[in-house]
Each structure stands twice: as C-alpha cells, then as structure tokens.
Coordinates of C-alpha atoms in Angstrom, one line a residue:
M1 CA 132.9 52.0 8.7
D2 CA 133.7 51.2 12.3
L3 CA 132.0 53.4 14.9
K4 CA 133.6 53.2 18.3
V5 CA 131.5 54.4 21.1
L6 CA 133.2 54.6 24.6
K7 CA 130.8 54.6 27.6
Q8 CA 131.4 55.1 31.3
E9 CA 129.3 54.2 34.3
M10 CA 128.0 56.9 36.5
S11 CA 126.7 56.1 39.9
V12 CA 124.3 58.0 42.3
N13 CA 122.7 57.2 45.6
N14 CA 119.0 57.6 45.3
E15 CA 116.4 57.2 47.9
F16 CA 114.7 53.9 46.7
F17 CA 112.1 53.6 49.6
N18 CA 110.8 55.9 52.3
Q19 CA 108.0 54.9 54.7
S20 CA 107.0 55.7 58.3
A21 CA 104.9 53.7 60.7
E22 CA 103.9 53.8 64.3
Q23 CA 104.6 51.3 66.9
S24 CA 102.2 51.2 69.9
V25 CA 103.3 50.7 73.4
E26 CA 100.8 49.1 75.6
L27 CA 102.2 47.9 79.0
D28 CA 101.5 47.2 82.6
I29 CA 104.7 47.6 84.5
T30 CA 105.2 46.3 88.1
V31 CA 107.9 47.7 90.2
P32 CA 110.0 45.0 92.0
E33 CA 109.6 44.5 95.7
Y34 CA 113.2 45.7 96.4
Y35 CA 112.2 49.2 95.0
P36 CA 110.3 51.7 97.1
E37 CA 106.5 52.1 96.6
I38 CA 105.2 54.7 94.2
E39 CA 103.7 57.7 95.9
R40 CA 103.5 60.0 92.8
V41 CA 104.6 59.6 89.2
L42 CA 106.9 62.5 88.0
K43 CA 107.4 61.3 84.3
C44 CA 107.5 58.3 82.0
R45 CA 109.9 58.5 79.2
A46 CA 110.6 56.3 76.4
T47 CA 113.9 56.1 74.5
P48 CA 113.7 53.9 71.4
R49 CA 116.8 52.7 69.6
V50 CA 117.4 50.7 66.4
A51 CA 119.5 47.5 67.1
S52 CA 119.5 46.2 63.5
A53 CA 117.9 46.7 60.1
G54 CA 118.1 44.1 57.3
I55 CA 116.7 43.3 54.0
N56 CA 115.5 39.8 53.0
G57 CA 113.8 39.7 49.7
Q58 CA 111.3 42.5 49.4
I59 CA 111.0 42.8 53.2
L60 CA 112.8 45.3 55.4
S61 CA 113.0 44.3 59.0
V62 CA 113.7 46.7 61.7
E63 CA 114.4 45.5 65.2
G64 CA 115.3 47.4 68.4
N65 CA 114.4 48.2 71.9
I66 CA 112.7 50.8 73.9
S67 CA 114.0 52.1 77.3
I68 CA 111.1 53.0 79.3
V69 CA 112.1 55.0 82.4
L70 CA 109.5 55.7 85.2
M71 CA 110.6 58.5 87.5
Y72 CA 108.5 58.8 90.7
I73 CA 108.4 60.1 94.3
T74 CA 108.4 57.6 97.1
A75 CA 106.4 57.8 100.3
K76 CA 109.3 59.3 102.0
K77 CA 109.4 62.1 99.3
E78 CA 112.6 60.8 97.8
L79 CA 113.3 60.5 94.1
C80 CA 113.4 57.1 92.6
S81 CA 113.3 55.5 88.9
F82 CA 112.7 52.2 87.4
E83 CA 113.8 51.1 83.9
Y84 CA 111.9 48.6 81.7
I85 CA 113.4 47.5 78.4
M86 CA 110.7 46.6 75.7
P87 CA 112.0 45.0 72.5
F88 CA 110.2 45.8 69.2
S89 CA 110.1 44.5 65.6
R90 CA 108.6 45.9 62.5
T91 CA 108.6 44.9 58.8
F92 CA 108.1 47.0 55.7
E93 CA 107.3 45.5 52.3
F94 CA 108.6 47.1 49.0
D95 CA 108.9 46.2 45.4
G96 CA 111.9 46.3 43.0
D97 CA 115.4 44.9 42.8
T98 CA 117.4 44.8 46.2
V99 CA 120.9 44.8 44.7
G100 CA 122.9 47.7 46.1
C101 CA 120.2 48.4 48.6
I102 CA 121.3 49.9 52.1
P103 CA 118.6 50.4 54.9
V104 CA 118.8 53.6 56.9
C105 CA 116.3 53.6 59.8
S106 CA 115.5 55.9 62.6
V107 CA 113.0 56.0 65.6
R108 CA 111.6 58.6 68.1
E109 CA 109.1 58.7 70.8
E110 CA 105.7 60.0 69.7
Y111 CA 104.0 60.2 73.0
M112 CA 104.0 58.4 76.2
N113 CA 101.2 58.4 78.9
C114 CA 101.3 56.7 82.3
R115 CA 98.6 56.0 84.9
P116 CA 99.3 54.6 88.3
L117 CA 97.2 51.4 89.1
D118 CA 98.5 50.9 92.7
S119 CA 101.6 51.7 94.7
R120 CA 103.7 49.2 92.6
S121 CA 102.0 49.1 89.2
V122 CA 101.4 51.6 86.4
E123 CA 99.7 51.3 83.0
I124 CA 101.7 52.8 80.0
H125 CA 100.0 53.9 76.8
G126 CA 102.1 55.4 74.1
A127 CA 103.7 55.1 70.7
I128 CA 107.0 55.4 68.9
G129 CA 107.7 56.4 65.2
I130 CA 109.8 54.3 62.9
N131 CA 111.1 55.9 59.7
A132 CA 112.5 53.2 57.2
K133 CA 114.5 54.4 54.2
I134 CA 116.4 52.4 51.6
I135 CA 119.3 54.1 49.9
K136 CA 120.2 52.3 46.5
K137 CA 123.3 52.9 44.4
Q138 CA 122.0 53.2 40.9
C139 CA 124.3 53.1 37.9
T140 CA 123.7 54.5 34.4
Q141 CA 125.8 54.3 31.2
I142 CA 126.8 57.6 29.5
V143 CA 128.7 58.2 26.3
T144 CA 132.1 59.8 26.9
D145 CA 133.7 59.5 23.4
I146 CA 132.9 58.5 19.9
D147 CA 135.4 57.7 17.1
G148 CA 134.6 57.1 13.4
G149 CA 131.6 57.9 11.2
C150 CA 132.6 61.5 10.6
V151 CA 131.0 62.3 14.0
V152 CA 131.6 65.5 15.8
L153 CA 131.0 66.0 19.5
N154 CA 129.8 68.6 21.8
R155 CA 131.6 67.5 24.8
G156 CA 132.6 68.7 28.3
T157 CA 133.0 67.7 32.0
A158 CA 130.5 67.5 34.7
P159 CA 131.6 68.0 38.4
A160 CA 130.3 65.1 40.3
T161 CA 130.6 63.3 43.6
T162 CA 130.6 59.6 42.8
P163 CA 129.4 57.3 45.6
I164 CA 131.8 54.5 46.1
G165 CA 129.9 52.7 48.8
M166 CA 128.2 52.7 52.1
A167 CA 128.7 50.2 55.0
E168 CA 127.5 49.9 58.6
K169 CA 129.3 48.1 61.5
C170 CA 128.2 47.3 65.1
I171 CA 130.8 47.4 67.9
G172 CA 130.3 46.6 71.6
I173 CA 131.3 48.8 74.5
E174 CA 132.0 47.4 77.9
E175 CA 133.3 49.8 80.5
E176 CA 133.7 50.0 84.3
L177 CA 133.2 53.6 85.3
E178 CA 134.6 54.7 88.7
L179 CA 133.3 57.6 90.8
G180 CA 135.6 60.2 91.9
N181 CA 137.0 60.5 95.4
G182 CA 134.8 63.5 96.2
Q183 CA 131.6 61.9 95.1
P184 CA 129.2 59.9 97.4
S185 CA 128.5 56.2 96.8
V186 CA 125.5 55.3 94.7
K187 CA 122.1 54.6 96.4
N188 CA 120.1 54.4 93.1
I189 CA 120.3 55.6 89.5
L190 CA 117.7 58.2 88.5
R191 CA 118.7 58.4 84.8
Y192 CA 121.6 57.9 82.5
D193 CA 122.4 58.6 78.9
A194 CA 125.3 58.5 76.4
K195 CA 126.0 60.4 73.2
P196 CA 128.5 58.9 70.7
V197 CA 130.4 61.4 68.6
N198 CA 132.8 60.5 65.8
T199 CA 136.0 62.7 66.2
E200 CA 138.2 61.3 63.5
C201 CA 137.8 59.5 60.1
K202 CA 140.7 58.4 58.1
I203 CA 141.2 56.1 55.0
I204 CA 144.1 54.0 55.4
S205 CA 145.2 51.1 53.0
G206 CA 141.6 50.8 51.5
K207 CA 140.0 50.8 54.9
V208 CA 137.9 53.5 56.8
V209 CA 139.2 54.0 60.4
V210 CA 136.7 55.6 62.6
K211 CA 137.5 57.0 66.1
G212 CA 135.4 58.7 68.6
E213 CA 134.1 59.0 72.2
V214 CA 130.8 58.3 74.0
K215 CA 129.9 61.1 76.3
V216 CA 128.3 59.5 79.4
V217 CA 126.1 61.1 82.0
V218 CA 124.7 59.4 85.1
L219 CA 122.2 61.1 87.6
Y220 CA 122.0 59.2 90.8
C221 CA 121.0 59.5 94.5
G222 CA 124.0 59.2 96.8
E223 CA 124.2 57.6 100.1
Q224 CA 123.6 60.0 102.9
T225 CA 123.2 63.0 100.6
A226 CA 120.1 65.3 100.3
S227 CA 120.2 66.1 96.6
P228 CA 121.0 63.9 93.5
Q229 CA 124.6 63.8 92.2
S230 CA 125.8 64.0 88.6
F231 CA 128.5 61.8 87.1
R232 CA 130.0 62.6 83.7
T233 CA 132.8 60.9 81.7
T234 CA 133.9 59.9 78.2
V235 CA 134.6 56.5 76.8
P236 CA 136.7 56.4 73.6
Y237 CA 136.2 53.9 70.7
S238 CA 137.7 53.0 67.4
T239 CA 136.9 50.5 64.6
I240 CA 137.6 49.7 61.0
V241 CA 134.8 49.8 58.5
E242 CA 135.2 47.9 55.2
I243 CA 134.0 49.5 52.1
D244 CA 134.7 48.0 48.7
G245 CA 136.6 50.3 46.3
V246 CA 137.5 53.0 48.8
N247 CA 140.9 54.7 48.4
D248 CA 143.0 57.5 49.7
E249 CA 141.4 59.9 47.1
C250 CA 137.9 59.4 48.6
E251 CA 136.1 61.5 51.1
C252 CA 134.2 59.8 53.9
E253 CA 131.1 60.8 56.0
T254 CA 130.5 58.9 59.2
S255 CA 127.6 58.8 61.8
C256 CA 127.3 56.9 65.0
E257 CA 124.1 55.9 67.0
L258 CA 123.5 53.8 70.1
A259 CA 121.9 50.4 69.4
C260 CA 121.5 49.6 73.0
L261 CA 122.7 50.9 76.4
E262 CA 122.6 49.8 80.0
I263 CA 124.4 51.3 83.0
K264 CA 124.0 49.7 86.4
S265 CA 125.8 50.4 89.8
R266 CA 128.1 47.7 91.2
T267 CA 128.5 47.1 94.9
S268 CA 132.0 46.2 96.0
I269 CA 133.0 43.7 98.8
T270 CA 133.0 46.7 101.3
G271 CA 129.2 47.2 100.6
E272 CA 129.6 50.6 98.9
A273 CA 128.6 51.1 95.3
R274 CA 131.2 53.3 93.7
T275 CA 131.4 51.8 90.1
F276 CA 129.0 51.9 87.2
S277 CA 129.0 48.9 84.8
M278 CA 128.3 50.1 81.3
S279 CA 127.4 48.0 78.4
G280 CA 126.0 48.8 75.0
K281 CA 126.4 48.6 71.4
L282 CA 127.2 51.3 68.7
R283 CA 126.0 51.3 65.2
I284 CA 128.6 53.2 62.9
R285 CA 127.8 54.0 59.3
A286 CA 130.4 55.2 56.9
T287 CA 129.6 56.6 53.3
A288 CA 132.6 56.9 50.9
C289 CA 132.5 59.1 47.7
C290 CA 135.0 60.6 45.3
N291 CA 134.9 64.2 43.8
N292 CA 135.9 64.0 40.2
E293 CA 135.2 65.6 36.7
V294 CA 133.2 63.1 34.6
P295 CA 133.6 63.5 30.9
V296 CA 130.2 63.8 29.1
V297 CA 129.0 64.3 25.6
Y298 CA 126.2 66.8 25.5
D299 CA 125.2 66.3 21.7
A300 CA 126.7 64.5 18.6
F301 CA 126.0 64.4 14.8
S302 CA 127.7 63.1 11.8
T303 CA 128.7 65.5 9.0
K304 CA 128.4 62.7 6.5
Y305 CA 125.6 60.2 7.5
E306 CA 122.2 60.5 9.0
T307 CA 122.6 60.1 12.7
D308 CA 120.1 58.8 15.6
V309 CA 121.1 60.2 18.9
V310 CA 119.5 59.0 22.2
S311 CA 119.8 61.5 25.0
K312 CA 118.8 61.4 28.6
E313 CA 118.6 63.6 31.6
I314 CA 121.0 62.9 34.5
M315 CA 121.3 64.5 37.9
V316 CA 124.8 65.0 39.3
E317 CA 125.9 66.3 42.7
K318 CA 129.2 67.5 44.1
I319 CA 130.1 68.3 47.7
F320 CA 130.5 72.2 47.6
K321 CA 131.3 72.9 51.3
T322 CA 131.1 71.4 54.7
V323 CA 130.0 73.3 57.9
N324 CA 131.1 72.3 61.3
E325 CA 130.2 75.1 63.5
S326 CA 128.5 75.8 66.8
F327 CA 126.2 78.6 68.0
V328 CA 124.5 79.6 71.3
C329 CA 120.9 79.5 71.8
K330 CA 119.4 81.5 74.7
R331 CA 115.8 81.2 75.6
N332 CA 113.5 82.0 78.5
I333 CA 111.2 79.2 79.9
E334 CA 108.1 79.9 81.8
I335 CA 107.2 77.5 84.6
N336 CA 103.5 77.6 84.9
S337 CA 103.2 74.4 87.1
G338 CA 104.9 76.0 90.1
S339 CA 108.0 77.8 91.3
V340 CA 111.5 76.6 91.0
G341 CA 113.9 76.5 93.9
T342 CA 116.7 74.4 92.8
V343 CA 117.5 72.7 89.5
I344 CA 118.8 69.1 89.8
D345 CA 119.5 68.2 86.2
I346 CA 118.8 69.7 82.8
W347 CA 119.3 68.3 79.3
G348 CA 118.0 68.6 75.8
E349 CA 117.6 67.0 72.4
P350 CA 117.8 69.4 69.4
Q351 CA 116.2 68.4 66.2
V352 CA 116.4 70.0 62.6
I353 CA 113.1 71.1 61.1
S354 CA 114.5 72.6 58.0
S355 CA 117.6 73.8 56.3
R356 CA 117.8 75.9 53.2
L357 CA 120.4 77.9 51.2
D358 CA 119.5 81.4 50.3
N359 CA 121.6 84.6 49.5
E360 CA 124.9 82.6 50.2
E361 CA 123.6 81.7 53.6
L362 CA 122.8 78.4 55.2
S363 CA 119.6 78.9 57.2
I364 CA 118.7 76.2 59.8
M365 CA 115.5 76.2 61.8
G366 CA 115.0 73.6 64.6
T367 CA 113.3 72.8 67.9
M368 CA 114.8 71.4 71.1
P369 CA 112.8 69.7 73.8
V370 CA 114.3 70.7 77.1
F371 CA 113.9 68.4 80.1
M372 CA 114.4 69.6 83.7
L373 CA 114.4 67.8 87.0
A374 CA 114.1 70.3 89.9
Y375 CA 112.8 71.1 93.4
D376 CA 110.1 73.7 93.9
S377 CA 110.3 76.3 96.7
D378 CA 108.8 73.9 99.2
G379 CA 111.6 71.3 98.5
A380 CA 109.3 68.9 96.6
P381 CA 110.6 67.3 93.4
I382 CA 109.1 68.5 90.0
Y383 CA 109.7 67.5 86.5
I384 CA 109.5 70.2 83.6
E385 CA 109.4 69.6 79.9
R386 CA 109.4 72.5 77.4
S387 CA 110.2 72.9 73.7
V388 CA 112.2 75.9 72.5
D389 CA 112.7 76.8 68.9
F390 CA 116.0 78.0 67.4
D391 CA 117.3 79.3 64.2
C392 CA 120.9 80.1 63.0
K393 CA 122.6 81.2 59.8
F394 CA 126.1 80.4 58.5
T395 CA 127.9 82.1 55.6
A396 CA 128.2 79.9 52.4
H397 CA 129.9 82.0 49.8
G398 CA 128.9 80.9 46.2
A399 CA 125.9 79.0 47.4
T400 CA 122.9 79.0 45.1
H401 CA 119.3 77.8 45.0
R402 CA 120.5 74.9 42.9
M403 CA 122.2 73.4 46.0
R404 CA 120.9 71.2 48.9
A405 CA 122.1 70.9 52.4
N406 CA 122.3 67.7 54.5
T407 CA 122.3 68.9 58.1
A408 CA 122.4 67.4 61.6
V409 CA 122.6 69.0 65.0
S410 CA 123.7 67.9 68.4
L411 CA 123.8 69.4 71.9
K412 CA 127.3 70.2 73.1
N413 CA 126.5 71.9 76.4
I414 CA 123.5 73.3 78.2
S415 CA 123.3 75.6 81.3
Y416 CA 120.6 77.6 83.0
T417 CA 120.0 80.8 85.1
I418 CA 117.0 81.1 87.4
I419 CA 115.5 84.5 86.8
D420 CA 112.8 84.2 89.4
N421 CA 110.5 81.5 90.7
C422 CA 108.6 81.1 87.5
N423 CA 111.2 81.9 84.8
I424 CA 114.4 80.1 83.9
E425 CA 116.9 81.2 81.1
I426 CA 118.6 78.3 79.3
C427 CA 121.9 78.6 77.3
A428 CA 122.5 75.9 74.8
E429 CA 125.6 75.4 72.8
I430 CA 124.4 73.5 69.6
C431 CA 126.8 72.0 67.1
V432 CA 125.9 72.0 63.5
N433 CA 127.3 69.5 60.8
S434 CA 126.2 70.1 57.2
S435 CA 127.3 69.1 53.9
I436 CA 126.3 71.3 51.1
Y437 CA 125.9 69.7 47.7
N438 CA 125.9 71.5 44.2
I439 CA 123.1 70.0 42.0
S440 CA 123.5 69.9 38.2
K441 CA 120.8 68.6 35.9
L442 CA 122.3 67.7 32.4
T443 CA 121.2 66.3 29.2
V444 CA 123.8 63.9 27.7
V445 CA 124.3 61.4 25.0
N446 CA 123.2 57.9 26.1
D447 CA 123.6 56.2 22.7
I448 CA 124.3 57.0 19.1
A449 CA 123.7 55.1 15.8
V450 CA 125.1 56.2 12.4
N451 CA 123.3 55.0 9.2
K452 CA 126.1 54.5 6.7
D453 CA 123.6 53.7 4.0
C454 CA 122.0 57.1 4.3
L455 CA 124.2 60.0 3.3
K456 CA 123.3 63.5 4.1
K457 CA 122.4 65.9 1.4
N458 CA 125.0 68.6 1.5
N459 CA 125.6 71.4 -0.9
K460 CA 128.6 70.1 -2.9
N461 CA 128.6 73.1 -5.3
C462 CA 130.7 75.2 -2.9
A463 CA 133.4 74.9 -0.4
M464 CA 132.1 77.6 1.9
I465 CA 128.8 79.2 2.8
V466 CA 128.5 82.7 4.0
Y467 CA 126.4 82.9 7.1
F468 CA 125.4 86.1 9.3
A469 CA 125.3 84.9 12.9
D470 CA 123.4 86.9 15.4
K471 CA 124.7 87.6 18.9
G472 CA 124.0 84.8 21.3
E473 CA 124.0 82.1 18.8
Q474 CA 125.8 78.9 19.5
I475 CA 128.7 77.8 17.2
W476 CA 127.5 74.2 17.8
D477 CA 124.1 74.9 16.6
I478 CA 125.4 76.7 13.4
A479 CA 127.7 73.7 12.7
Q480 CA 124.9 71.2 13.1
K481 CA 122.6 73.3 10.8
F482 CA 125.3 73.1 8.1
N483 CA 126.8 69.7 8.9
S484 CA 130.1 71.3 9.5
S485 CA 132.7 71.1 12.2
P486 CA 132.6 73.5 15.1
E487 CA 136.4 73.4 15.4
E488 CA 136.8 74.4 11.7
I489 CA 134.3 77.3 12.0
S490 CA 136.1 78.5 15.2
E491 CA 139.6 78.5 13.4
I492 CA 138.6 79.9 10.2
N493 CA 136.6 82.8 11.8
S494 CA 138.8 83.4 14.8
V495 CA 135.9 82.9 17.2
D496 CA 135.7 80.9 20.4
I497 CA 133.6 77.9 20.4
G498 CA 130.5 78.6 22.4
E499 CA 128.2 81.6 22.3
M500 CA 128.7 84.5 19.9
K501 CA 129.6 87.5 21.7
C502 CA 128.5 89.8 18.9
S503 CA 126.7 89.6 15.5
K504 CA 129.3 88.6 12.7
T505 CA 129.5 87.2 9.2
L506 CA 130.9 83.8 9.3
L507 CA 132.5 81.4 6.6
I508 CA 131.1 78.0 7.1
P509 CA 133.1 75.1 5.5
I510 CA 131.0 72.4 3.7
K511 CA 132.1 68.8 4.2

C-alpha cells in the first residue's frame, strides 16, 4: 500500500525580536567664532535618524546620527541657529537562528534640555529612544493532498497573503537648490527639514521600481530683511529594489526614511548666497507579497485502517483593504508664555497612538507635536511647542474584530489663524495610509500515518446503517464516526456536505 502525502510550504512574517533602549546625549557644544554670540537660547531640538541596521551572528547593530539644532537670540536681538551632528551606535543581543531575518529599526527624541554655560557654549542633556525589531520569514509544511490508504479528506482553501520577501536599499541625494527671483539672498539658515514620500511602486520584470519625491523646506534669515524667509521645493527620486521571487502578480508595500541630511547655503563669486547645497541618504524598504488561496486539509481518516493524524494551528493573513485618505484636524492652541504678534514658521509631526477596527470602521487616535517660531507683540522672537490630539474614522465595509490594521500618518499641510494674542487655531491636513488584514486561525493536518497492519473493525453484516441526524451535525463527523465516505453520504441522501440544515434520517454506506 503506497500512501502519497503531498505537502506545501506556507510562509508568514513574524516579529522575531522587539526591544527598546535609551541612548543618552551628554554634550558641551561651543558655537564657532564666526557665529554671533548667544544672548538667550530659544530651543534645542534633536532629530535622530537611522543610517544602517545589520545583523552579525546574534548581534543587531544600529548606527545613525543625531542632528542637534540650537536656536538662539543674539545680542542684536536677531535669530540664529547652530547645528551639531552627533553619531550614535547601539547593539542588541538576541537568541535564535538568523536565517531570513530582516532588521526594522526606528528612533525618536525622548527629551532634550539645554543650559547656557557662557556666550558661546551650552551644556546639553537628553536622550533618544531606539526601537529595534527583527522580522523573520518563517515557513511551515502543511498537507494539501493524500492519495492511497482508503483515506478521505476534509479539505478546503484558506485565503492568505504569502510574504515573498523584504529588502532595503539606500540611495544618495545630491541637489543644488536655487532661490526664486523674488526671494532675498541667504544670511544664515535657521532650520531645514525634508520629508520623503513614495508616490509610485511598480513591479517590472521581476524588480520593484520605486519613485517618489522629497519635500524640502528651509527657513532662513535673508540679507537686509527684517523677518525670516521660507523656501520650499521638491526633489524627485527613483530606484530599483531587488527582491528574490517577486513577480507581476505580487503586491508591494514601500516606505522611505531619511538616513542623513545636510543643507548648507553656497556663496557665488558675486558674494551672494542664492543656492542651497543639499546632500543626504534615503533608506527605501519594499515588502512584496502575493494574495492566493492556499489548499489545506482540515482533517483526514482512513475508512479501512487505523490512522494517526498530526494537526497544528496556523495563522494566516490576507490583505482585506487599503486606506489612503486624508482628513483635516482643527485645534485651538493656548499660548501661556506670552502674546503672539506674528508667526514666522509652523510645523508638526503626527504620530499614531492606536488604530482599531470596530463596527466596520477604522478608528485612529494620535497626537501631533506642533512647533511654532513667532514674534511676540513687542517684536521679540519666541518659540512655542504644544501637542494636540486627533482622532478620525474611515469606513471599512466588511471589517470585523478578526482583522488588524497597520497604520501610518504624515503631515501634508498645516496653517494657522491668530484668534487673539494668546490663542491660535491650527488647521492640519493629515494623510492616513493603512493596510487592513483579515486574520484566520486554522487547525490543519500537518502529517498523517496509516497503519496497514491494523484494520478498523467495521460492521460487515450490513451494507447500510440507518442514522437519525440532528440539525447542526456535520456530515464529516458522521462519516468519521461510521468510517464512511462524506461524498457517498451526501450523494445517497441528497444533502450538501457540511452542516445539516434540519433533522433527517440518513443512510450510511458501510465500507
């Protein structure tokens, strides 16, 4: 007796490791002689970025840099800022096999305090938070078909999103950014920032083509101008990310982060600074997967021989829906430290606190630190930092509690209205990108053994048994009880394989 068992490999991406750590920042910074002296510190901010993350043995190494910007007022009551770049490195130890492991790391500012030591030096005490994750592609073997041994199967299909692979690529960006004709020349840069956004992702000839743009903003003090100036532009980028096994039937999710960034003003031969030199590096991550129907065997038995069945529980996920929407958040900010006359610059960094699915709705709760550089009613520069909470809901027809949502938010635009000297209304347009996954927990056959030397004791005195089935009983369970075939029971009694819709007397064929 030859028993042929056909198996198939199922893959899932699991979070293999997740650990957070705090990296202290203890510095004494001296402003160079060619910078104006410090009269009063407005704000010291730190922007950490991950430059690289790699696995060597059982060690995960994270390296990056922290851009520390000291914004201050000079003795002439002018705004000025100084940037200091601090590298950092952190390692995490873990146990287990590293085959198929991909590091996914993020950083954030925890707190940053600054104390002036003299007119050119400050003492900085703070910390950044580092979150290190390892995603591992884990494979498991499941039985998809069995032939021989008088084995009958309770089979079906499971909708699943099968991970194909994940890859990361770094690309450099070098750009010369020119001021418009109506903008004054640069005296000094107060702050700069850039937000990369992937706008297009295509799979062509087994490769992932990613396109996007970097939204750049520079706040600077102009020559012979009273108030700071804002310069905004976009820089396009495109690259190819290699993922083994990707094809045109796959779907792909991408993300992009800044690994490093530096923007400086450049002075021409005429003595005017009308160009910014931008250099940096982007970390682009692509995750490919395929939606398919995986054949599974839920249960099996032999009508003739004693059978040992090994079952296991598996978790399968399938992309149910993607949400790419935006909403407007309006909030009032109270200014307790003093009145506001003119706002110079305003920006924000929205973050997701939680996202959940309930009553066919995707509910998102988050918070957004809002940063504001302004002049008070007396014309003195002030720096304001407040946090505003937001929540939004999007329709997700068919969504249930057995689903999960992977959600990210970004700031598309922010504006303000001065209500009075102590109140400002901010209006922020926030973009939401969410992938909703359907989660199924299944018990399937992992292995089977048929003992050909041990026959089942069937009633050979009759060809049929009369059985009264109750409503709700499963044809499969009845067949297994009498070592019969579910298909034959269904055909003889003209009932569907599955659950009995009503009580009925059945004829059970005996093998």
